[in-house]
CSV table of C-alpha atoms in Angstrom, one decimal:
chain,number,residue,atom,x,y,z
A,1,MET,CA,-17.4,25.0,-29.2
A,2,ASN,CA,-14.5,26.9,-30.8
A,3,LEU,CA,-11.8,28.2,-28.5
A,4,VAL,CA,-11.0,31.1,-30.8
A,5,ASN,CA,-14.3,32.7,-29.8
A,6,TYR,CA,-13.0,33.3,-26.3
A,7,HIS,CA,-10.8,36.1,-25.0
A,8,ASN,CA,-11.1,35.6,-21.2
A,9,VAL,CA,-10.5,32.3,-19.4
A,10,TYR,CA,-11.5,32.1,-15.7
A,11,PHE,CA,-10.6,29.1,-13.5
A,12,ILE,CA,-12.4,28.2,-10.3
A,13,GLY,CA,-9.8,26.0,-8.6
A,14,ILE,CA,-6.8,27.2,-10.7
A,15,GLY,CA,-4.2,25.8,-8.3
A,16,GLY,CA,-4.9,22.1,-9.0
A,17,ILE,CA,-2.2,20.2,-10.9
A,18,GLY,CA,-4.5,19.6,-14.0
A,19,MET,CA,-6.2,23.0,-13.9
A,20,SER,CA,-2.9,24.9,-13.6
A,21,ALA,CA,-1.5,23.2,-16.7
A,22,LEU,CA,-4.6,24.3,-18.7
A,23,ALA,CA,-4.2,27.8,-17.3
A,24,ARG,CA,-0.6,27.8,-18.6
A,25,TRP,CA,-1.7,26.7,-22.0
A,26,PHE,CA,-4.2,29.5,-22.4
A,27,ASN,CA,-1.8,32.1,-21.0
A,28,HIS,CA,0.9,30.9,-23.4
A,29,ASN,CA,-1.5,31.2,-26.3
A,30,GLY,CA,-2.5,34.8,-25.6
A,31,PHE,CA,-5.8,34.5,-23.6
A,32,SER,CA,-6.5,36.7,-20.6
A,33,VAL,CA,-6.3,34.2,-17.7
A,34,SER,CA,-7.3,34.6,-14.1
A,35,GLY,CA,-8.7,32.5,-11.4
A,36,TYR,CA,-9.6,31.6,-7.8
A,37,ASP,CA,-8.1,29.0,-5.4
A,38,ARG,CA,-8.6,28.3,-1.7
A,39,THR,CA,-5.0,28.8,-0.6
A,40,PRO,CA,-1.7,30.0,-2.0
A,41,THR,CA,0.8,27.3,-2.9
A,42,SER,CA,4.1,27.2,-4.7
A,43,LEU,CA,2.2,26.3,-7.8
A,44,THR,CA,-0.1,29.3,-7.6
A,45,SER,CA,3.0,31.5,-7.0
A,46,LYS,CA,4.5,30.2,-10.2
A,47,LEU,CA,1.3,31.0,-12.1
A,48,GLU,CA,1.3,34.5,-10.7
A,49,GLU,CA,5.0,34.9,-11.7
A,50,GLU,CA,3.9,34.0,-15.3
A,51,GLY,CA,1.4,36.9,-15.3
A,52,ILE,CA,-1.8,35.1,-14.2
A,53,SER,CA,-4.1,37.0,-11.8
A,54,ILE,CA,-5.2,34.8,-8.8
A,55,HIS,CA,-7.2,35.5,-5.7
A,56,PHE,CA,-7.8,33.4,-2.6
A,57,GLU,CA,-11.1,34.7,-1.2
A,58,ASP,CA,-14.4,33.4,-2.5
A,59,ALA,CA,-15.9,36.8,-3.4
A,60,VAL,CA,-17.8,37.8,-6.5
A,61,ASP,CA,-16.1,41.2,-6.4
A,62,HIS,CA,-12.8,39.5,-7.3
A,63,ILE,CA,-14.1,38.0,-10.6
A,64,PRO,CA,-12.7,40.3,-13.3
A,65,GLU,CA,-15.1,42.7,-14.8
A,66,ALA,CA,-14.0,41.5,-18.2
A,67,VAL,CA,-15.4,38.1,-17.4
A,68,LYS,CA,-18.6,39.2,-15.6
A,69,ASN,CA,-19.5,41.6,-18.4
A,70,ASN,CA,-18.7,39.5,-21.4
A,71,LYS,CA,-20.3,36.1,-21.1
A,72,GLU,CA,-20.0,35.2,-24.8
A,73,GLN,CA,-16.2,35.6,-24.8
A,74,SER,CA,-15.5,34.2,-21.4
A,75,LEU,CA,-14.7,30.6,-20.8
A,76,VAL,CA,-15.2,29.4,-17.2
A,77,VAL,CA,-13.4,26.2,-16.1
A,78,VAL,CA,-14.4,24.5,-12.8
A,79,THR,CA,-12.7,21.8,-10.8
A,80,PRO,CA,-15.1,19.1,-9.3
A,81,ALA,CA,-13.5,19.7,-5.9
A,82,ILE,CA,-15.3,23.1,-5.6
A,83,PRO,CA,-18.2,22.9,-3.2
A,84,LYS,CA,-21.7,23.5,-4.5
A,85,THR,CA,-22.1,26.4,-2.0
A,86,HIS,CA,-19.2,28.4,-3.6
A,87,LYS,CA,-20.3,32.0,-4.1
A,88,GLU,CA,-18.4,32.7,-7.3
A,89,LEU,CA,-19.6,29.4,-8.8
A,90,ASN,CA,-23.3,30.2,-8.1
A,91,PHE,CA,-23.0,33.8,-9.3
A,92,LEU,CA,-21.7,32.7,-12.7
A,93,LYS,CA,-24.2,29.8,-12.9
A,94,ASP,CA,-27.2,32.1,-12.0
A,95,ARG,CA,-26.1,34.5,-14.8
A,96,GLY,CA,-26.2,31.9,-17.4
A,97,PHE,CA,-22.4,31.2,-17.8
A,98,LYS,CA,-21.8,27.7,-19.1
A,99,LEU,CA,-19.4,26.0,-16.7
A,100,HIS,CA,-16.9,23.5,-18.2
A,101,LYS,CA,-15.0,20.7,-16.5
A,102,ARG,CA,-11.2,20.6,-16.9
A,103,SER,CA,-11.5,17.3,-18.9
A,104,GLU,CA,-13.9,18.9,-21.4
A,105,VAL,CA,-11.6,21.8,-22.1
A,106,LEU,CA,-8.5,19.4,-22.3
A,107,GLY,CA,-10.5,17.4,-24.9
A,108,MET,CA,-11.1,20.6,-26.9
A,109,ILE,CA,-7.5,21.7,-26.9
A,110,SER,CA,-6.0,18.3,-27.7
A,111,ALA,CA,-8.3,17.8,-30.7
A,112,ASN,CA,-6.0,20.1,-32.6
A,113,PHE,CA,-2.9,18.0,-32.1
A,114,HIS,CA,-1.6,14.6,-32.8
A,115,LEU,CA,-2.6,13.2,-29.5
A,116,VAL,CA,-0.7,10.8,-27.3
A,117,ALA,CA,-2.9,10.0,-24.2
A,118,VAL,CA,-1.6,8.0,-21.3
A,119,ALA,CA,-4.1,6.4,-19.0
A,120,GLY,CA,-3.9,4.1,-16.0
A,121,THR,CA,-4.6,3.9,-12.3
A,122,HIS,CA,-0.9,3.9,-11.7
A,123,GLY,CA,2.1,5.1,-13.7
A,124,LYS,CA,0.4,7.6,-16.0
A,125,THR,CA,2.1,10.7,-14.7
A,126,THR,CA,5.6,9.2,-15.0
A,127,THR,CA,4.9,7.6,-18.3
A,128,SER,CA,3.5,10.7,-19.9
A,129,SER,CA,6.3,12.8,-18.6
A,130,MET,CA,8.8,10.3,-20.0
A,131,ILE,CA,7.2,10.4,-23.4
A,132,ALA,CA,7.1,14.1,-23.4
A,133,HIS,CA,10.8,14.4,-22.4
A,134,LEU,CA,12.0,11.9,-25.0
A,135,LEU,CA,10.2,13.8,-27.7
A,136,LYS,CA,11.2,17.3,-26.5
A,137,HIS,CA,14.8,16.2,-25.9
A,138,ALA,CA,14.9,14.9,-29.5
A,139,GLY,CA,13.8,18.3,-30.8
A,140,ARG,CA,10.2,17.4,-31.6
A,141,ASP,CA,7.6,20.2,-31.2
A,142,ILE,CA,5.2,19.1,-28.5
A,143,THR,CA,2.8,20.4,-25.9
A,144,ALA,CA,2.3,18.4,-22.7
A,145,PHE,CA,-0.3,18.4,-19.9
A,146,LEU,CA,1.1,16.4,-17.0
A,147,GLY,CA,-0.3,15.4,-13.6
A,148,GLY,CA,2.9,16.3,-11.8
A,149,ILE,CA,5.9,18.7,-11.9
A,150,ALA,CA,8.4,17.3,-14.4
A,151,THR,CA,11.8,17.9,-12.9
A,152,ASN,CA,13.5,18.5,-16.3
A,153,TYR,CA,11.2,21.5,-16.9
A,154,GLU,CA,10.1,22.4,-13.4
A,155,SER,CA,6.5,22.5,-14.7
A,156,ASN,CA,3.4,20.4,-15.3
A,157,TYR,CA,3.1,22.0,-18.8
A,158,ILE,CA,5.4,22.1,-21.8
A,159,ALA,CA,4.5,24.6,-24.5
A,160,ASN,CA,4.5,24.0,-28.2
A,161,GLU,CA,6.1,26.5,-30.5
A,162,LEU,CA,4.5,25.7,-33.9
A,163,LYS,CA,1.0,26.7,-34.8
A,164,ASP,CA,0.6,24.6,-37.9
A,165,GLY,CA,-1.4,21.7,-36.4
A,166,LYS,CA,1.5,19.3,-36.7
A,167,SER,CA,2.6,19.4,-33.1
A,168,ILE,CA,2.2,16.4,-30.7
A,169,ALA,CA,0.2,16.7,-27.5
A,170,VAL,CA,1.2,14.4,-24.7
A,171,VAL,CA,-1.7,14.2,-22.2
A,172,GLU,CA,-2.2,12.4,-18.9
A,173,ALA,CA,-5.6,10.8,-19.3
A,174,ASP,CA,-7.3,10.7,-15.9
A,175,GLU,CA,-9.8,8.0,-15.1
A,176,PHE,CA,-11.2,9.9,-12.1
A,177,ASP,CA,-14.8,10.9,-12.8
A,178,ARG,CA,-14.4,9.3,-16.2
A,179,SER,CA,-12.5,12.4,-17.3
A,180,PHE,CA,-10.5,10.6,-20.0
A,181,LEU,CA,-13.6,9.9,-22.1
A,182,THR,CA,-13.3,13.4,-23.6
A,183,LEU,CA,-10.1,12.3,-25.4
A,184,HIS,CA,-9.8,10.7,-28.8
A,185,PRO,CA,-6.1,9.7,-29.1
A,186,ASP,CA,-3.9,8.9,-32.1
A,187,VAL,CA,-1.8,7.0,-29.7
A,188,ALA,CA,-3.1,5.6,-26.4
A,189,VAL,CA,-1.2,4.0,-23.5
A,190,VAL,CA,-2.8,2.0,-20.7
A,191,THR,CA,-0.4,1.3,-17.9
A,192,SER,CA,-2.8,-0.3,-15.3
A,193,ALA,CA,-6.4,-0.8,-14.3
A,194,ASP,CA,-6.4,-1.8,-10.7
A,195,ALA,CA,-9.5,-1.2,-8.6
A,196,ASP,CA,-9.5,2.5,-7.5
A,197,HIS,CA,-11.9,5.4,-7.2
A,198,LEU,CA,-14.6,3.0,-6.0
A,199,ASP,CA,-16.4,6.0,-4.6
A,200,ILE,CA,-17.0,6.9,-8.3
A,201,TYR,CA,-17.2,3.5,-10.0
A,202,GLY,CA,-18.6,1.3,-7.3
A,203,ASP,CA,-16.6,-1.8,-8.3
A,204,LYS,CA,-13.7,-2.9,-10.5
A,205,SER,CA,-15.9,-4.1,-13.4
A,206,GLU,CA,-17.3,-0.6,-13.8
A,207,LEU,CA,-13.8,0.9,-13.8
A,208,GLU,CA,-12.7,-1.6,-16.5
A,209,LYS,CA,-15.8,-0.7,-18.6
A,210,SER,CA,-14.6,2.9,-18.5
A,211,PHE,CA,-11.1,1.9,-19.6
A,212,LYS,CA,-12.6,-0.1,-22.5
A,213,GLU,CA,-14.6,2.9,-23.6
A,214,PHE,CA,-11.4,5.0,-23.5
A,215,ILE,CA,-9.7,2.4,-25.6
A,216,SER,CA,-12.6,2.3,-28.1
A,217,GLN,CA,-12.0,6.0,-28.7
A,218,VAL,CA,-8.6,5.5,-30.2
A,219,LYS,CA,-8.8,6.8,-33.7
A,220,THR,CA,-9.3,4.3,-36.6
A,221,SER,CA,-5.7,4.9,-37.8
A,222,GLY,CA,-4.4,5.0,-34.2
A,223,LYS,CA,-2.4,2.7,-32.0
A,224,LEU,CA,-2.8,1.2,-28.5
A,225,PHE,CA,0.0,0.2,-26.2
A,226,VAL,CA,-1.3,-1.7,-23.1
A,227,ASN,CA,0.5,-3.4,-20.2
A,228,GLU,CA,0.8,-7.1,-20.9
A,229,LYS,CA,-0.6,-7.9,-17.4
A,230,ILE,CA,-4.0,-6.3,-18.2
A,231,ALA,CA,-4.3,-6.7,-22.0
A,232,LYS,CA,-6.7,-9.7,-21.9
A,233,GLU,CA,-9.0,-7.9,-19.5
A,234,LEU,CA,-9.2,-4.7,-21.5
A,235,VAL,CA,-8.7,-5.5,-25.2
A,236,ASP,CA,-11.4,-7.5,-26.8
A,237,ALA,CA,-10.6,-10.0,-29.5
A,238,ASP,CA,-12.6,-8.0,-32.1
A,239,PHE,CA,-10.6,-4.7,-31.4
A,240,ASP,CA,-10.1,-3.4,-34.9
A,241,LYS,CA,-7.1,-1.1,-34.4
A,242,SER,CA,-3.4,-1.7,-33.9
A,243,SER,CA,-2.6,-2.8,-30.4
A,244,TYR,CA,0.6,-3.9,-28.7
A,245,THR,CA,1.6,-5.2,-25.3
A,246,TYR,CA,4.6,-4.2,-23.2
A,247,GLY,CA,6.1,-5.3,-19.8
A,248,LEU,CA,9.2,-6.5,-18.0
A,249,ASN,CA,10.6,-9.6,-19.6
A,250,ARG,CA,7.3,-10.1,-21.5
A,251,GLY,CA,5.1,-8.5,-24.1
A,252,GLN,CA,5.8,-7.4,-27.7
A,253,PHE,CA,7.9,-4.5,-26.3
A,254,PHE,CA,9.8,-5.4,-23.2
A,255,ALA,CA,12.7,-4.6,-20.9
A,256,ASN,CA,15.2,-7.3,-19.7
A,257,ASN,CA,18.7,-7.7,-18.3
A,258,ILE,CA,17.6,-5.3,-15.5
A,259,THR,CA,20.4,-4.5,-13.1
A,260,MET,CA,21.0,-1.9,-10.3
A,261,ASN,CA,24.0,0.3,-10.3
A,262,ASN,CA,24.7,3.0,-7.8
A,263,GLY,CA,21.1,3.6,-7.1
A,264,PHE,CA,20.0,3.6,-10.7
A,265,PHE,CA,18.4,0.9,-12.9
A,266,GLU,CA,20.0,-0.3,-16.2
A,267,PHE,CA,18.2,-2.4,-18.7
A,268,ASP,CA,17.9,-3.5,-22.3
A,269,TYR,CA,14.9,-2.5,-24.5
A,270,CYS,CA,13.7,-5.1,-27.0
A,271,ASP,CA,11.1,-5.4,-29.7
A,272,GLU,CA,11.0,-7.2,-33.1
A,273,GLN,CA,13.1,-4.4,-34.7
A,274,HIS,CA,15.2,-2.9,-31.9
A,275,HIS,CA,17.6,-4.1,-29.2
A,276,ILE,CA,18.9,-1.1,-27.3
A,277,LYS,CA,21.4,-2.3,-24.7
A,278,LYS,CA,22.4,-0.9,-21.3
A,279,LEU,CA,20.0,2.0,-21.1
A,280,LYS,CA,20.6,3.9,-17.9
A,281,LEU,CA,17.3,5.2,-16.4
A,282,GLY,CA,17.7,8.5,-14.6
A,283,VAL,CA,15.1,7.5,-11.9
A,284,PRO,CA,15.1,4.1,-10.1
A,285,GLY,CA,12.4,1.5,-9.7
A,286,PHE,CA,11.1,-1.6,-11.4
A,287,HIS,CA,7.8,0.2,-12.1
A,288,ASN,CA,9.7,3.1,-13.7
A,289,THR,CA,11.6,0.7,-15.9
A,290,GLU,CA,8.3,-0.7,-17.1
A,291,ASN,CA,7.0,2.9,-17.7
A,292,ALA,CA,10.2,3.7,-19.6
A,293,THR,CA,9.6,0.6,-21.8
A,294,VAL,CA,6.3,1.9,-23.2
A,295,ALA,CA,7.6,5.4,-23.4
A,296,ILE,CA,10.5,4.1,-25.6
A,297,ALA,CA,8.0,2.1,-27.7
A,298,VAL,CA,5.8,5.2,-28.3
A,299,ALA,CA,8.9,7.4,-29.1
A,300,LEU,CA,10.2,4.9,-31.6
A,301,ASP,CA,6.8,4.6,-33.2
A,302,LEU,CA,6.8,8.4,-33.6
A,303,GLY,CA,10.2,8.3,-35.4
A,304,LEU,CA,12.9,8.9,-32.8
A,305,THR,CA,16.3,7.2,-33.4
A,306,GLU,CA,17.9,4.8,-31.0
A,307,ASP,CA,20.6,7.4,-30.2
A,308,ALA,CA,17.9,10.0,-29.3
A,309,ILE,CA,16.2,7.4,-27.1
A,310,ARG,CA,19.4,6.6,-25.2
A,311,SER,CA,20.2,10.2,-24.6
A,312,GLY,CA,16.7,11.0,-23.6
A,313,ILE,CA,16.3,8.2,-21.1
A,314,GLU,CA,19.7,9.0,-19.4
A,315,SER,CA,18.8,12.7,-19.1
A,316,TYR,CA,15.3,12.1,-17.7
A,317,LYS,CA,15.1,13.4,-14.2
A,318,GLY,CA,11.7,12.2,-13.1
A,319,VAL,CA,8.6,13.9,-11.6
A,320,LYS,CA,8.4,15.6,-8.3
A,321,ARG,CA,7.2,13.1,-5.6
A,322,ARG,CA,7.7,10.1,-7.8
A,323,PHE,CA,10.6,8.2,-6.2
A,324,GLU,CA,12.2,11.5,-5.6
A,325,TYR,CA,15.6,11.5,-3.8
A,326,VAL,CA,15.5,14.2,-1.2
A,327,ILE,CA,18.8,13.2,0.5
A,328,LYS,CA,21.2,10.6,-0.9
A,329,SER,CA,24.3,10.1,1.2
A,330,GLU,CA,26.3,7.4,2.8
A,331,GLN,CA,24.8,8.3,6.2
A,332,ILE,CA,21.1,8.6,5.3
A,333,VAL,CA,18.8,8.1,2.3
A,334,PHE,CA,15.5,10.0,2.2
A,335,VAL,CA,13.0,9.4,-0.6
A,336,ASP,CA,9.6,11.0,-1.2
A,337,ASP,CA,6.8,9.3,-3.2
A,338,TYR,CA,3.2,10.0,-4.1
A,339,ALA,CA,2.1,6.4,-3.8
A,340,HIS,CA,-1.4,6.2,-2.4
A,341,HIS,CA,-2.8,2.8,-3.5
A,342,PRO,CA,-1.6,-0.6,-2.2
A,343,THR,CA,-0.2,-1.6,-5.7
A,344,GLU,CA,1.8,1.6,-5.9
A,345,ILE,CA,3.2,1.2,-2.4
A,346,GLU,CA,4.2,-2.4,-3.1
A,347,SER,CA,6.0,-1.4,-6.3
A,348,PHE,CA,7.8,1.5,-4.5
A,349,LEU,CA,8.9,-0.5,-1.5
A,350,LYS,CA,10.0,-3.5,-3.5
A,351,SER,CA,12.2,-1.2,-5.6
A,352,LEU,CA,13.6,0.6,-2.5
A,353,LYS,CA,14.4,-2.8,-0.9
A,354,ALA,CA,16.1,-4.0,-4.1
A,355,LEU,CA,18.3,-0.8,-4.1
A,356,TYR,CA,19.2,-1.0,-0.4
A,357,PRO,CA,18.9,-4.7,0.6
A,358,GLU,CA,21.2,-4.4,3.6
A,359,LYS,CA,19.6,-1.3,5.1
A,360,LYS,CA,16.6,-0.8,7.3
A,361,ILE,CA,13.7,0.7,5.4
A,362,THR,CA,11.4,3.1,7.4
A,363,ALA,CA,8.2,4.2,5.7
A,364,VAL,CA,6.2,7.2,6.8
A,365,PHE,CA,2.7,6.8,5.3
A,366,GLN,CA,-0.3,9.1,5.2
A,367,PRO,CA,-3.5,7.3,3.9
A,368,HIS,CA,-5.5,9.4,1.4
A,369,LEU,CA,-9.3,9.3,1.5
A,370,PHE,CA,-11.6,7.5,4.0
A,371,THR,CA,-13.2,5.5,1.2
A,372,ARG,CA,-9.9,4.3,-0.2
A,373,THR,CA,-8.7,3.3,3.2
A,374,ARG,CA,-11.9,1.4,3.9
A,375,ASP,CA,-11.9,-0.3,0.5
A,376,PHE,CA,-8.3,-1.4,0.5
A,377,VAL,CA,-7.4,-1.7,4.2
A,378,ASP,CA,-6.0,-5.3,3.8
A,379,GLY,CA,-3.9,-4.3,0.7
A,380,PHE,CA,-2.5,-1.3,2.6
A,381,ALA,CA,-1.5,-3.4,5.5
A,382,GLU,CA,0.1,-6.1,3.3
A,383,SER,CA,2.0,-3.6,1.1
A,384,LEU,CA,3.3,-1.6,4.1
A,385,ASP,CA,4.5,-4.7,5.8
A,386,LEU,CA,7.3,-4.8,3.1
A,387,ALA,CA,9.0,-2.0,5.1
A,388,ASP,CA,11.1,-2.9,8.2
A,389,GLU,CA,9.3,-0.1,10.1
A,390,VAL,CA,6.2,2.0,9.4
A,391,ILE,CA,5.2,5.3,10.9
A,392,LEU,CA,1.5,5.6,10.2
A,393,LEU,CA,-0.2,9.0,10.1
A,394,ASP,CA,-3.8,10.0,10.3
A,395,ILE,CA,-6.0,9.8,7.1
A,396,TYR,CA,-5.9,12.9,4.8
A,397,PRO,CA,-9.6,13.4,4.0
A,398,ALA,CA,-9.2,15.5,0.8
A,399,ARG,CA,-12.8,16.0,-0.5
A,400,GLU,CA,-14.5,13.6,1.9
A,401,GLU,CA,-16.3,13.7,5.2
A,402,PRO,CA,-15.2,11.2,7.9
A,403,ILE,CA,-16.7,7.6,7.8
A,404,GLU,CA,-17.5,6.1,11.2
A,405,GLY,CA,-15.0,3.4,12.1
A,406,VAL,CA,-12.6,4.3,9.3
A,407,THR,CA,-9.3,5.6,10.7
A,408,SER,CA,-5.6,4.7,10.3
A,409,GLN,CA,-6.1,2.3,13.2
A,410,ILE,CA,-7.8,-0.2,10.9
A,411,ILE,CA,-4.6,-0.5,8.8
A,412,TYR,CA,-2.4,-0.5,11.9
A,413,ASP,CA,-4.3,-3.4,13.5
A,414,ARG,CA,-3.7,-5.6,10.4
A,415,MET,CA,0.0,-4.9,10.0
A,416,THR,CA,2.7,-7.2,11.3
A,417,THR,CA,5.9,-5.2,10.8
A,418,GLU,CA,7.4,-2.9,13.4
A,419,LYS,CA,4.9,0.1,13.6
A,420,VAL,CA,3.8,3.2,15.3
A,421,LEU,CA,0.6,5.3,14.9
A,422,LEU,CA,1.1,9.1,15.2
A,423,ASN,CA,-0.5,12.3,14.3
A,424,LYS,CA,1.5,14.8,12.2
A,425,GLU,CA,2.2,17.1,15.1
A,426,ARG,CA,4.2,14.4,16.9
A,427,LEU,CA,6.1,13.1,13.8
A,428,MET,CA,9.1,15.4,14.0
A,429,GLU,CA,9.7,14.7,17.7
A,430,HIS,CA,9.5,11.0,17.0
A,431,LEU,CA,11.9,11.2,14.1
A,432,GLY,CA,14.4,13.1,16.2
A,433,SER,CA,14.5,10.4,18.8
A,434,SER,CA,15.3,7.4,16.6
A,435,ASP,CA,18.0,6.4,14.1
A,436,TYR,CA,17.4,5.7,10.4
A,437,GLU,CA,19.2,4.3,7.4
A,438,VAL,CA,16.6,4.7,4.6
A,439,ILE,CA,13.5,6.7,5.2
A,440,ALA,CA,10.6,7.3,2.8
A,441,THR,CA,7.6,9.6,3.0
A,442,ILE,CA,4.6,8.1,1.1
A,443,GLY,CA,1.2,9.5,0.3
A,444,ALA,CA,-1.0,11.8,-1.8
A,445,GLY,CA,-2.2,14.2,0.9
A,446,ASP,CA,-0.4,17.0,2.6
A,447,ILE,CA,2.5,14.9,3.7
A,448,ASP,CA,4.5,16.8,1.1
A,449,LYS,CA,4.5,19.7,3.5
A,450,LEU,CA,6.6,17.6,5.9
A,451,VAL,CA,9.3,16.8,3.4
A,452,ASN,CA,11.4,20.0,3.9
A,453,PRO,CA,11.2,19.9,7.8
A,454,ILE,CA,12.2,16.2,7.7
A,455,LYS,CA,15.0,17.0,5.3
A,456,GLU,CA,16.3,19.7,7.6
A,457,LEU,CA,16.1,17.4,10.6
A,458,LEU,CA,18.0,14.6,8.9
A,459,ASN,CA,20.6,16.9,7.4
A,460,GLU,CA,21.3,18.3,10.9
A,461,LYS,CA,21.3,14.9,12.5
A,462,TYR,CA,23.4,13.0,10.0
A,463,HIS,CA,25.4,16.0,8.5
A,464,ALA,CA,24.2,14.7,5.1
């Protein structure tokens, strides 16, 4: 399929973080872009500001006539989250439109670039945004499709300027639904491969098989950078392409001399050819230092200088909801994070405790998905116990129906730290009646909608 044959691009589920990045690419490249989503959000508002037509009612009449009447020149992209009963979906399907997954279209676009693909059950959004920023900051022509809003650019998409086929594409390679198997990278990064999405894969061994298949799709002349902790599990001895390991204090590319200074992490980057001292990372966290290590390794491999690396790392501002400081004052610290897997929560809370060892850490956690809660209940309890106090909210169901016996209570019952179980409606009242030093909201559901109300409450309470 050749994209130049299309004029119209119609998205069903345009407001998703991955879908919206694709919509921005097509809009930037002169296609007529429109779409449907269930509810308006700040992201859909931004798309509308950029000239993309969006509606929020599932009605066939809202599909543009240019799409309905021109099947051959209309590309239809559908998110897996759309229900099978969706009216627009079925109208287009019944009329013979071929429906494409986001991952399939991303594979088609990225095939025209020098592709850097970042995969992993954790860390891929931050790592891909770091690589993109290092390259962009150094003046390289790139396009980037990210799984979060990069603070430096206030967007999940960075547009390339050149049309000569020499630009670099930095892509977040999503393992959900095996989406990353549409990609054939020149450079691949694998940050982690912990058990996750077991509703899709069944068990960890099937997930690892999928990662191995992704790794096998690295081009013959390409390179693989893999976290040292999982290299033996994923990279077979007969792997016939260039592969390298990275990590904290270990691996062929590594960070050491890690210190904390005024809420930020400083470290040295080392490999056989480079020793870049006292890099100051613009976002905190041991896990972010590890992500920065491989981002630097990739950037150096793509020809960036040490000076460009230092400047880029210091100017990197992070990704929305990835260890994002909402309030940072002497009276109160409020951090928001997207962590939704026990490994992510553990990394986040360990970093937070390292930064504020003398202060009480309060975590407000909203579990995401019934299946994930069921599959990792012990891990959630153990990781949350790292906090001094936990406020546990009800499960955010996302795409799932309830599972009998699976509620936040099963996590609560296994925890040993100070804890309280609340629904969202009671949270603000509870927060207003207690004192805090460091508070963190954690989760991938709609807990992000509580960030501004909590911020307002804390600002008023502590005059932050």
